[in-house]
PDB file of C-alpha atoms in Angstrom:
ATOM      1  CA  MET A  15     -15.026  -3.914 -12.295  1.00  0.00           C
ATOM      2  CA  LYS A  16     -15.612  -2.904 -15.883  1.00  0.00           C
ATOM      3  CA  GLY A  17     -13.012  -1.166 -18.018  1.00  0.00           C
ATOM      4  CA  ARG A  18     -10.643  -1.307 -20.928  1.00  0.00           C
ATOM      5  CA  PHE A  19      -7.661  -2.853 -19.137  1.00  0.00           C
ATOM      6  CA  ALA A  20      -6.770  -6.198 -20.734  1.00  0.00           C
ATOM      7  CA  LEU A  21      -7.460  -9.251 -18.609  1.00  0.00           C
ATOM      8  CA  ALA A  22      -4.103 -10.604 -19.729  1.00  0.00           C
ATOM      9  CA  ALA A  23      -2.311  -7.883 -17.770  1.00  0.00           C
ATOM     10  CA  ILE A  24      -4.092  -8.865 -14.581  1.00  0.00           C
ATOM     11  CA  VAL A  25      -3.278 -12.524 -15.095  1.00  0.00           C
ATOM     12  CA  ALA A  26       0.351 -11.657 -15.827  1.00  0.00           C
ATOM     13  CA  ALA A  27       0.601  -9.615 -12.631  1.00  0.00           C
ATOM     14  CA  ALA A  28      -0.553 -12.546 -10.553  1.00  0.00           C
ATOM     15  CA  GLY A  29       1.672 -14.958 -12.426  1.00  0.00           C
ATOM     16  CA  LEU A  30       4.814 -12.944 -11.770  1.00  0.00           C
ATOM     17  CA  LEU A  31       4.405 -13.079  -8.020  1.00  0.00           C
ATOM     18  CA  LEU A  32       3.203 -16.650  -7.797  1.00  0.00           C
ATOM     19  CA  ALA A  33       6.241 -17.723  -9.802  1.00  0.00           C
ATOM     20  CA  GLY A  34       8.539 -15.812  -7.457  1.00  0.00           C
ATOM     21  CA  VAL A  35       9.948 -13.723 -10.305  1.00  0.00           C
ATOM     22  CA  THR A  36      11.574 -10.361  -9.644  1.00  0.00           C
ATOM     23  CA  PRO A  37      10.645  -8.050 -12.550  1.00  0.00           C
ATOM     24  CA  ALA A  38      14.053  -7.056 -13.915  1.00  0.00           C
ATOM     25  CA  LEU A  39      12.766  -3.911 -15.614  1.00  0.00           C
ATOM     26  CA  ALA A  40      10.853  -2.531 -12.646  1.00  0.00           C
ATOM     27  CA  GLN A  41      13.514  -2.224  -9.949  1.00  0.00           C
ATOM     28  CA  ASP A  42      13.319   0.567  -7.368  1.00  0.00           C
ATOM     29  CA  GLY A  43      14.963   3.760  -8.465  1.00  0.00           C
ATOM     30  CA  HIS A  44      15.171   2.845 -12.175  1.00  0.00           C
ATOM     31  CA  HIS A  45      13.891   5.782 -14.213  1.00  0.00           C
ATOM     32  CA  ASP A  46      15.033   4.769 -17.697  1.00  0.00           C
ATOM     33  CA  ARG A  47      11.481   4.526 -19.002  1.00  0.00           C
ATOM     34  CA  ASP A  48       9.035   7.129 -20.178  1.00  0.00           C
ATOM     35  CA  GLY A  49       7.097   6.979 -16.917  1.00  0.00           C
ATOM     36  CA  THR A  50       7.492   6.056 -13.281  1.00  0.00           C
ATOM     37  CA  TYR A  51       5.347   4.695 -10.482  1.00  0.00           C
ATOM     38  CA  LEU A  52       5.681   5.849  -6.855  1.00  0.00           C
ATOM     39  CA  ALA A  53       4.532   3.343  -4.224  1.00  0.00           C
ATOM     40  CA  LEU A  54       3.890   4.758  -0.759  1.00  0.00           C
ATOM     41  CA  GLY A  55       2.796   3.252   2.524  1.00  0.00           C
ATOM     42  CA  ASP A  56       3.565   0.693   5.205  1.00  0.00           C
ATOM     43  CA  SER A  57       4.842  -2.898   5.401  1.00  0.00           C
ATOM     44  CA  TYR A  58       2.213  -4.169   2.966  1.00  0.00           C
ATOM     45  CA  ALA A  59       3.376  -1.674   0.346  1.00  0.00           C
ATOM     46  CA  PHE A  60       6.998  -2.474   1.231  1.00  0.00           C
ATOM     47  CA  SER A  61       6.172  -6.183   0.692  1.00  0.00           C
ATOM     48  CA  TYR A  62       7.566  -7.183   4.074  1.00  0.00           C
ATOM     49  CA  SER A  63       7.712 -10.837   5.094  1.00  0.00           C
ATOM     50  CA  PRO A  64       9.130 -12.139   8.394  1.00  0.00           C
ATOM     51  CA  LEU A  65      10.577 -15.108   6.503  1.00  0.00           C
ATOM     52  CA  LEU A  66      13.056 -12.992   4.511  1.00  0.00           C
ATOM     53  CA  ASP A  67      16.371 -11.379   5.453  1.00  0.00           C
ATOM     54  CA  PRO A  68      15.565  -7.719   6.227  1.00  0.00           C
ATOM     55  CA  ARG A  69      19.171  -6.627   5.606  1.00  0.00           C
ATOM     56  CA  ASN A  70      18.540  -6.725   1.855  1.00  0.00           C
ATOM     57  CA  ALA A  71      15.519  -4.725   0.710  1.00  0.00           C
ATOM     58  CA  ALA A  72      15.664  -6.394  -2.712  1.00  0.00           C
ATOM     59  CA  ASN A  73      14.378  -9.588  -1.051  1.00  0.00           C
ATOM     60  CA  PHE A  74      10.946  -8.011  -0.654  1.00  0.00           C
ATOM     61  CA  VAL A  75       8.970  -8.237  -3.884  1.00  0.00           C
ATOM     62  CA  GLY A  76       5.239  -7.636  -3.933  1.00  0.00           C
ATOM     63  CA  TYR A  77       2.276  -5.994  -5.559  1.00  0.00           C
ATOM     64  CA  SER A  78       4.039  -2.773  -6.520  1.00  0.00           C
ATOM     65  CA  ASP A  79       6.677  -4.690  -8.512  1.00  0.00           C
ATOM     66  CA  SER A  80       3.978  -6.609 -10.328  1.00  0.00           C
ATOM     67  CA  VAL A  81       1.924  -3.497 -11.111  1.00  0.00           C
ATOM     68  CA  ALA A  82       5.028  -1.658 -12.357  1.00  0.00           C
ATOM     69  CA  HIS A  83       5.916  -4.563 -14.630  1.00  0.00           C
ATOM     70  CA  SER A  84       2.382  -4.894 -15.976  1.00  0.00           C
ATOM     71  CA  LEU A  85       2.181  -1.169 -16.772  1.00  0.00           C
ATOM     72  CA  ASP A  86       5.781  -0.947 -18.036  1.00  0.00           C
ATOM     73  CA  LEU A  87       6.672   1.724 -15.469  1.00  0.00           C
ATOM     74  CA  GLY A  88       9.872   2.264 -13.512  1.00  0.00           C
ATOM     75  CA  LEU A  89       9.214   1.712  -9.797  1.00  0.00           C
ATOM     76  CA  THR A  90      10.218   3.792  -6.799  1.00  0.00           C
ATOM     77  CA  ASN A  91       8.952   2.211  -3.576  1.00  0.00           C
ATOM     78  CA  ALA A  92       9.269   4.556  -0.576  1.00  0.00           C
ATOM     79  CA  ALA A  93       7.161   2.466   1.823  1.00  0.00           C
ATOM     80  CA  CYS A  94       8.342   1.889   5.393  1.00  0.00           C
ATOM     81  CA  PRO A  95       7.225  -1.094   7.516  1.00  0.00           C
ATOM     82  CA  GLY A  96       5.422   0.104  10.629  1.00  0.00           C
ATOM     83  CA  GLU A  97       4.444   3.475   9.165  1.00  0.00           C
ATOM     84  CA  THR A  98       1.239   5.008  10.513  1.00  0.00           C
ATOM     85  CA  SER A  99      -0.755   7.745   8.831  1.00  0.00           C
ATOM     86  CA  GLY A 100       0.663  10.119  11.447  1.00  0.00           C
ATOM     87  CA  SER A 101       4.311   9.107  11.105  1.00  0.00           C
ATOM     88  CA  PHE A 102       3.903   9.286   7.320  1.00  0.00           C
ATOM     89  CA  VAL A 103       3.328  13.009   7.801  1.00  0.00           C
ATOM     90  CA  SER A 104       5.745  13.631  10.677  1.00  0.00           C
ATOM     91  CA  GLY A 105       8.700  11.582  11.871  1.00  0.00           C
ATOM     92  CA  THR A 106       7.898  12.514  15.464  1.00  0.00           C
ATOM     93  CA  ALA A 107       4.425  10.947  15.425  1.00  0.00           C
ATOM     94  CA  PRO A 108       3.911   7.449  16.908  1.00  0.00           C
ATOM     95  CA  ASP A 109       4.489   4.549  14.562  1.00  0.00           C
ATOM     96  CA  ASN A 110       4.700   0.763  14.736  1.00  0.00           C
ATOM     97  CA  GLY A 111       8.431   0.326  14.191  1.00  0.00           C
ATOM     98  CA  CYS A 112       9.270   2.311  11.052  1.00  0.00           C
ATOM     99  CA  HIS A 113      11.552   4.920  12.588  1.00  0.00           C
ATOM    100  CA  GLU A 114      13.024   2.478  15.086  1.00  0.00           C
ATOM    101  CA  ASN A 115      14.085  -0.090  12.490  1.00  0.00           C
ATOM    102  CA  TYR A 116      14.682   1.906   9.263  1.00  0.00           C
ATOM    103  CA  PRO A 117      17.544   2.679   9.473  1.00  0.00           C
ATOM    104  CA  PRO A 118      19.561   0.634  10.436  1.00  0.00           C
ATOM    105  CA  LEU A 119      17.649  -1.725   8.119  1.00  0.00           C
ATOM    106  CA  PRO A 120      17.407  -0.522   4.507  1.00  0.00           C
ATOM    107  CA  LEU A 121      14.317   0.660   2.689  1.00  0.00           C
ATOM    108  CA  HIS A 122      13.862   0.202  -1.044  1.00  0.00           C
ATOM    109  CA  VAL A 123      14.982   3.818  -1.475  1.00  0.00           C
ATOM    110  CA  SER A 124      17.043   5.859   0.973  1.00  0.00           C
ATOM    111  CA  TYR A 125      15.759   9.172   2.310  1.00  0.00           C
ATOM    112  CA  THR A 126      15.706  11.246   5.476  1.00  0.00           C
ATOM    113  CA  GLY A 127      12.685  12.943   6.967  1.00  0.00           C
ATOM    114  CA  SER A 128       9.087  11.876   6.587  1.00  0.00           C
ATOM    115  CA  GLN A 129       7.749   9.708   3.796  1.00  0.00           C
ATOM    116  CA  LEU A 130       5.419  12.547   2.831  1.00  0.00           C
ATOM    117  CA  ALA A 131       8.331  14.970   2.463  1.00  0.00           C
ATOM    118  CA  PHE A 132      10.078  12.455   0.205  1.00  0.00           C
ATOM    119  CA  ALA A 133       6.923  11.924  -1.852  1.00  0.00           C
ATOM    120  CA  VAL A 134       6.383  15.644  -2.404  1.00  0.00           C
ATOM    121  CA  GLN A 135      10.000  16.225  -3.421  1.00  0.00           C
ATOM    122  CA  TYR A 136       9.954  13.180  -5.676  1.00  0.00           C
ATOM    123  CA  LEU A 137       6.791  14.258  -7.472  1.00  0.00           C
ATOM    124  CA  LYS A 138       8.108  17.803  -7.905  1.00  0.00           C
ATOM    125  CA  THR A 139      11.246  16.518  -9.604  1.00  0.00           C
ATOM    126  CA  HIS A 140       9.756  13.558 -11.506  1.00  0.00           C
ATOM    127  CA  ARG A 141       7.062  15.140 -13.633  1.00  0.00           C
ATOM    128  CA  HIS A 142       6.781  11.975 -15.717  1.00  0.00           C
ATOM    129  CA  THR A 143       5.281  10.070 -12.759  1.00  0.00           C
ATOM    130  CA  GLN A 144       2.173   8.334 -14.030  1.00  0.00           C
ATOM    131  CA  LEU A 145       0.955   6.423 -10.981  1.00  0.00           C
ATOM    132  CA  VAL A 146       0.998   6.785  -7.205  1.00  0.00           C
ATOM    133  CA  THR A 147      -0.366   4.143  -4.856  1.00  0.00           C
ATOM    134  CA  LEU A 148      -0.930   4.791  -1.165  1.00  0.00           C
ATOM    135  CA  GLN A 149      -1.499   2.156   1.509  1.00  0.00           C
ATOM    136  CA  VAL A 150      -1.279   3.493   5.050  1.00  0.00           C
ATOM    137  CA  GLY A 151      -3.522   3.404   8.124  1.00  0.00           C
ATOM    138  CA  GLY A 152      -3.420  -0.268   9.032  1.00  0.00           C
ATOM    139  CA  ASN A 153      -0.849   0.359  11.741  1.00  0.00           C
ATOM    140  CA  ASP A 154      -3.098   3.024  13.258  1.00  0.00           C
ATOM    141  CA  LEU A 155      -5.587   0.248  13.933  1.00  0.00           C
ATOM    142  CA  LEU A 156      -2.917  -2.257  15.010  1.00  0.00           C
ATOM    143  CA  ILE A 157      -1.544   0.128  17.638  1.00  0.00           C
ATOM    144  CA  LEU A 158      -5.041   0.496  19.069  1.00  0.00           C
ATOM    145  CA  LEU A 159      -5.668  -3.269  18.940  1.00  0.00           C
ATOM    146  CA  ASP A 160      -2.300  -4.496  20.216  1.00  0.00           C
ATOM    147  CA  GLN A 161      -0.817  -1.744  22.358  1.00  0.00           C
ATOM    148  CA  THR A 162      -3.863   0.018  23.775  1.00  0.00           C
ATOM    149  CA  CYS A 163      -6.438  -2.762  23.933  1.00  0.00           C
ATOM    150  CA  HIS A 164      -4.074  -5.765  24.178  1.00  0.00           C
ATOM    151  CA  GLY A 165      -6.103  -7.762  21.664  1.00  0.00           C
ATOM    152  CA  ASP A 166      -9.532  -6.997  23.118  1.00  0.00           C
ATOM    153  CA  LEU A 167     -11.886  -6.464  20.182  1.00  0.00           C
ATOM    154  CA  THR A 168     -14.578  -4.764  22.288  1.00  0.00           C
ATOM    155  CA  CYS A 169     -12.054  -2.214  23.500  1.00  0.00           C
ATOM    156  CA  THR A 170     -10.797  -1.763  19.945  1.00  0.00           C
ATOM    157  CA  ALA A 171     -14.294  -1.159  18.614  1.00  0.00           C
ATOM    158  CA  ALA A 172     -14.869   1.441  21.325  1.00  0.00           C
ATOM    159  CA  GLY A 173     -11.701   3.338  20.408  1.00  0.00           C
ATOM    160  CA  LEU A 174     -12.062   2.999  16.664  1.00  0.00           C
ATOM    161  CA  GLN A 175     -13.871   6.273  16.001  1.00  0.00           C
ATOM    162  CA  GLY A 176     -11.121   8.345  17.585  1.00  0.00           C
ATOM    163  CA  VAL A 177      -8.429   6.530  15.613  1.00  0.00           C
ATOM    164  CA  GLU A 178     -10.332   6.882  12.354  1.00  0.00           C
ATOM    165  CA  THR A 179     -10.992  10.580  12.923  1.00  0.00           C
ATOM    166  CA  GLN A 180      -7.276  11.245  13.338  1.00  0.00           C
ATOM    167  CA  MET A 181      -6.433   8.950  10.437  1.00  0.00           C
ATOM    168  CA  ALA A 182      -8.856  10.825   8.169  1.00  0.00           C
ATOM    169  CA  ALA A 183      -7.174  14.100   9.122  1.00  0.00           C
ATOM    170  CA  ASN A 184      -3.743  12.640   8.383  1.00  0.00           C
ATOM    171  CA  LEU A 185      -4.859  11.214   5.045  1.00  0.00           C
ATOM    172  CA  THR A 186      -6.330  14.595   4.121  1.00  0.00           C
ATOM    173  CA  THR A 187      -2.952  16.169   4.857  1.00  0.00           C
ATOM    174  CA  ILE A 188      -1.203  13.537   2.723  1.00  0.00           C
ATOM    175  CA  TYR A 189      -3.488  13.874  -0.289  1.00  0.00           C
ATOM    176  CA  THR A 190      -3.476  17.664  -0.042  1.00  0.00           C
ATOM    177  CA  ALA A 191       0.322  17.702  -0.124  1.00  0.00           C
ATOM    178  CA  ILE A 192       0.428  15.354  -3.115  1.00  0.00           C
ATOM    179  CA  ARG A 193      -2.205  17.226  -5.094  1.00  0.00           C
ATOM    180  CA  ARG A 194      -1.543  20.850  -4.109  1.00  0.00           C
ATOM    181  CA  THR A 195       2.029  21.099  -2.816  1.00  0.00           C
ATOM    182  CA  ALA A 196       3.590  18.647  -5.274  1.00  0.00           C
ATOM    183  CA  HIS A 197       1.075  19.642  -7.990  1.00  0.00           C
ATOM    184  CA  TYR A 198       0.601  16.020  -8.974  1.00  0.00           C
ATOM    185  CA  HIS A 199      -2.500  15.691 -11.135  1.00  0.00           C
ATOM    186  CA  GLY A 200      -1.973  12.126 -12.268  1.00  0.00           C
ATOM    187  CA  VAL A 201      -3.521   8.856 -11.175  1.00  0.00           C
ATOM    188  CA  ILE A 202      -3.559   7.890  -7.499  1.00  0.00           C
ATOM    189  CA  VAL A 203      -4.857   4.539  -6.281  1.00  0.00           C
ATOM    190  CA  SER A 204      -5.734   4.067  -2.625  1.00  0.00           C
ATOM    191  CA  VAL A 205      -4.932   0.530  -1.482  1.00  0.00           C
ATOM    192  CA  PRO A 206      -7.077  -0.445   1.538  1.00  0.00           C
ATOM    193  CA  TYR A 207      -6.847  -3.605   3.637  1.00  0.00           C
ATOM    194  CA  PHE A 208      -8.363  -7.071   3.939  1.00  0.00           C
ATOM    195  CA  ALA A 209      -9.955  -8.879   6.876  1.00  0.00           C
ATOM    196  CA  PHE A 210      -8.047 -11.698   8.556  1.00  0.00           C
ATOM    197  CA  ASN A 211     -11.279 -13.657   8.959  1.00  0.00           C
ATOM    198  CA  TYR A 212     -14.373 -12.870   6.913  1.00  0.00           C
ATOM    199  CA  ASN A 213     -16.457 -15.173   9.114  1.00  0.00           C
ATOM    200  CA  ASP A 214     -15.774 -13.044  12.194  1.00  0.00           C
ATOM    201  CA  ALA A 215     -18.167 -10.103  12.187  1.00  0.00           C
ATOM    202  CA  GLN A 216     -15.990  -8.025  14.523  1.00  0.00           C
ATOM    203  CA  LEU A 217     -12.765  -8.536  12.589  1.00  0.00           C
ATOM    204  CA  ALA A 218     -14.419  -8.015   9.229  1.00  0.00           C
ATOM    205  CA  GLY A 219     -16.218  -4.973  10.595  1.00  0.00           C
ATOM    206  CA  LEU A 220     -12.998  -3.369  11.826  1.00  0.00           C
ATOM    207  CA  ALA A 221     -11.309  -3.847   8.469  1.00  0.00           C
ATOM    208  CA  GLY A 222     -14.379  -2.649   6.575  1.00  0.00           C
ATOM    209  CA  SER A 223     -14.692   0.459   8.733  1.00  0.00           C
ATOM    210  CA  LEU A 224     -11.016   1.318   8.266  1.00  0.00           C
ATOM    211  CA  ASP A 225     -11.325   0.834   4.516  1.00  0.00           C
ATOM    212  CA  GLY A 226     -14.381   3.072   4.463  1.00  0.00           C
ATOM    213  CA  VAL A 227     -12.358   5.962   5.854  1.00  0.00           C
ATOM    214  CA  GLU A 228      -9.531   5.275   3.393  1.00  0.00           C
ATOM    215  CA  SER A 229     -11.947   5.258   0.461  1.00  0.00           C
ATOM    216  CA  THR A 230     -13.900   8.351   1.508  1.00  0.00           C
ATOM    217  CA  VAL A 231     -10.826  10.544   1.844  1.00  0.00           C
ATOM    218  CA  ALA A 232      -9.194   9.183  -1.304  1.00  0.00           C
ATOM    219  CA  GLN A 233     -12.218   9.898  -3.454  1.00  0.00           C
ATOM    220  CA  GLN A 234     -12.341  13.489  -2.227  1.00  0.00           C
ATOM    221  CA  PHE A 235      -9.016  13.981  -4.004  1.00  0.00           C
ATOM    222  CA  GLY A 236      -9.941  12.166  -7.180  1.00  0.00           C
ATOM    223  CA  ALA A 237      -8.101   8.959  -6.275  1.00  0.00           C
ATOM    224  CA  ARG A 238      -9.210   5.537  -7.400  1.00  0.00           C
ATOM    225  CA  VAL A 239      -9.788   2.827  -4.773  1.00  0.00           C
ATOM    226  CA  ALA A 240      -8.627  -0.762  -5.177  1.00  0.00           C
ATOM    227  CA  ASP A 241     -11.266  -3.162  -3.845  1.00  0.00           C
ATOM    228  CA  VAL A 242      -8.831  -5.221  -1.782  1.00  0.00           C
ATOM    229  CA  PHE A 243     -11.404  -6.157   0.869  1.00  0.00           C
ATOM    230  CA  ASP A 244     -13.766  -7.901  -1.541  1.00  0.00           C
ATOM    231  CA  ALA A 245     -10.926  -9.304  -3.644  1.00  0.00           C
ATOM    232  CA  PHE A 246      -9.545 -11.146  -0.614  1.00  0.00           C
ATOM    233  CA  LYS A 247     -13.019 -12.248   0.405  1.00  0.00           C
ATOM    234  CA  THR A 248     -13.530 -13.831  -2.999  1.00  0.00           C
ATOM    235  CA  ALA A 249     -10.042 -15.350  -3.102  1.00  0.00           C
ATOM    236  CA  SER A 250     -10.511 -16.775   0.425  1.00  0.00           C
ATOM    237  CA  ALA A 251     -13.585 -18.809  -0.487  1.00  0.00           C
ATOM    238  CA  PRO A 252     -14.827 -21.231   0.625  1.00  0.00           C
ATOM    239  CA  SER A 253     -13.139 -20.945   4.046  1.00  0.00           C
ATOM    240  CA  GLY A 254     -13.439 -17.156   4.314  1.00  0.00           C
ATOM    241  CA  ILE A 255     -10.012 -17.099   5.992  1.00  0.00           C
ATOM    242  CA  PRO A 256      -7.103 -15.665   3.941  1.00  0.00           C
ATOM    243  CA  CYS A 257      -4.569 -17.663   5.946  1.00  0.00           C
ATOM    244  CA  LEU A 258      -6.196 -20.964   5.019  1.00  0.00           C
ATOM    245  CA  ALA A 259      -6.402 -19.837   1.400  1.00  0.00           C
ATOM    246  CA  GLY A 260      -2.638 -19.241   1.291  1.00  0.00           C
ATOM    247  CA  LEU A 261      -2.992 -15.465   1.018  1.00  0.00           C
ATOM    248  CA  GLN A 262      -0.941 -14.647   4.131  1.00  0.00           C
ATOM    249  CA  VAL A 263       2.648 -15.533   4.997  1.00  0.00           C
ATOM    250  CA  PRO A 264       2.543 -18.951   6.708  1.00  0.00           C
ATOM    251  CA  THR A 265       3.985 -19.061  10.216  1.00  0.00           C
ATOM    252  CA  PRO A 266       2.664 -22.433  11.445  1.00  0.00           C
ATOM    253  CA  PRO A 267       0.377 -23.172  13.132  1.00  0.00           C
ATOM    254  CA  THR A 268      -1.131 -19.897  11.926  1.00  0.00           C
ATOM    255  CA  CYS A 269      -0.133 -17.006   9.627  1.00  0.00           C
ATOM    256  CA  ASP A 270       1.647 -13.695   9.878  1.00  0.00           C
ATOM    257  CA  ILE A 271      -0.491 -10.624   9.171  1.00  0.00           C
ATOM    258  CA  HIS A 272       1.351  -9.857   5.935  1.00  0.00           C
ATOM    259  CA  PRO A 273       0.251 -11.012   2.467  1.00  0.00           C
ATOM    260  CA  SER A 274       2.012 -13.960   0.878  1.00  0.00           C
ATOM    261  CA  ALA A 275       3.053 -13.945  -2.786  1.00  0.00           C
ATOM    262  CA  ALA A 276      -0.469 -15.118  -3.602  1.00  0.00           C
ATOM    263  CA  GLY A 277      -1.914 -12.332  -1.448  1.00  0.00           C
ATOM    264  CA  HIS A 278       0.213  -9.723  -3.209  1.00  0.00           C
ATOM    265  CA  ALA A 279      -1.043 -11.096  -6.518  1.00  0.00           C
ATOM    266  CA  VAL A 280      -4.620 -10.460  -5.354  1.00  0.00           C
ATOM    267  CA  ILE A 281      -3.745  -6.885  -4.368  1.00  0.00           C
ATOM    268  CA  ALA A 282      -1.988  -6.277  -7.691  1.00  0.00           C
ATOM    269  CA  SER A 283      -5.042  -7.512  -9.564  1.00  0.00           C
ATOM    270  CA  ALA A 284      -7.290  -5.225  -7.501  1.00  0.00           C
ATOM    271  CA  ILE A 285      -5.091  -2.226  -8.326  1.00  0.00           C
ATOM    272  CA  LEU A 286      -5.073  -3.068 -12.029  1.00  0.00           C
ATOM    273  CA  ALA A 287      -8.842  -3.462 -11.949  1.00  0.00           C
ATOM    274  CA  ALA A 288      -9.160  -0.018 -10.336  1.00  0.00           C
ATOM    275  CA  LEU A 289      -6.962   1.351 -13.109  1.00  0.00           C
ATOM    276  CA  SER A 290      -9.003  -0.234 -15.874  1.00  0.00           C
ATOM    277  CA  ASP A 291     -10.932   2.917 -16.733  1.00  0.00           C
ATOM    278  CA  GLU A 292      -7.836   5.077 -16.291  1.00  0.00           C
ATOM    279  CA  HIS A 293      -5.299   3.069 -18.286  1.00  0.00           C
ATOM    280  CA  GLY A 294      -5.647   5.203 -21.373  1.00  0.00           C
ATOM    281  CA  ASP A 295      -4.796   8.305 -19.305  1.00  0.00           C
ATOM    282  CA  LEU A 296      -1.550   6.999 -17.780  1.00  0.00           C
ATOM    283  CA  GLY A 297       0.603   8.593 -20.434  1.00  0.00           C
ATOM    284  CA  GLY A 298       2.057  12.079 -20.348  1.00  0.00           C
ATOM    285  CA  ASP A 299       3.515  14.622 -17.960  1.00  0.00           C
ATOM    286  CA  HIS A 300       1.638  15.447 -14.775  1.00  0.00           C
ATOM    287  CA  GLY A 301       3.519  18.562 -13.754  1.00  0.00           C
ATOM    288  CA  ASN A 302       2.282  22.131 -13.876  1.00  0.00           C
TER     289      ASN A 302
END
């Protein structure tokens, strides 16, 4: 993507994660800077890995930490592993483990109620927020694939339209609350998903279709869209399989669904690329 954002910032974002460095100035809940960054979403946004101790949320460092460091913003990460677009809006909606596991396990920030309610309250009281990222919807598809269709891709494809219709409605509710209820007029970046195998037309098609819904709704509310799908496709070459390219958490003989440090670096770079034309507008107050 074209833009004014320095290439050095993108390289630095990737380098932080690949080196396993926790950005000391971008810890969750630190608001001692001129601006803050609110990360919202599911386990990808949370930076979950099955290889790390879940009793300490500080163990989970990912793309949001890298983006916050690169942009010199204080980070608040409200993401919850297992969150669906429905449970993001309402704690009574089905999810994929968020409300069952958190608590007792800790999130990066502590709150009660839905993630959307937290986001709205946060944005109302933190008028210096300069960036919001949103990554949610992947668990909507996983529930259909794993729990309803038991891994059958034909069944999943048949049920996809219904899931995406409901997801689009939920995303519309989320963006409406952020823009109109919280009166946040700053930069939002939608963070879609990647395919687990770009050589498999069905798998790639499912991910691409899901991302299409994410992008369409986001753009209706003036949000930018990070091109995660194509970024992972490029980074997975020549195999076309993110696991083989080291972009997913290794769980031999295969991989977990979550991004590795290298995968998070790819996502961070995609977000920074989406911000390239907006970087000059990240300063200032975005309240009423």
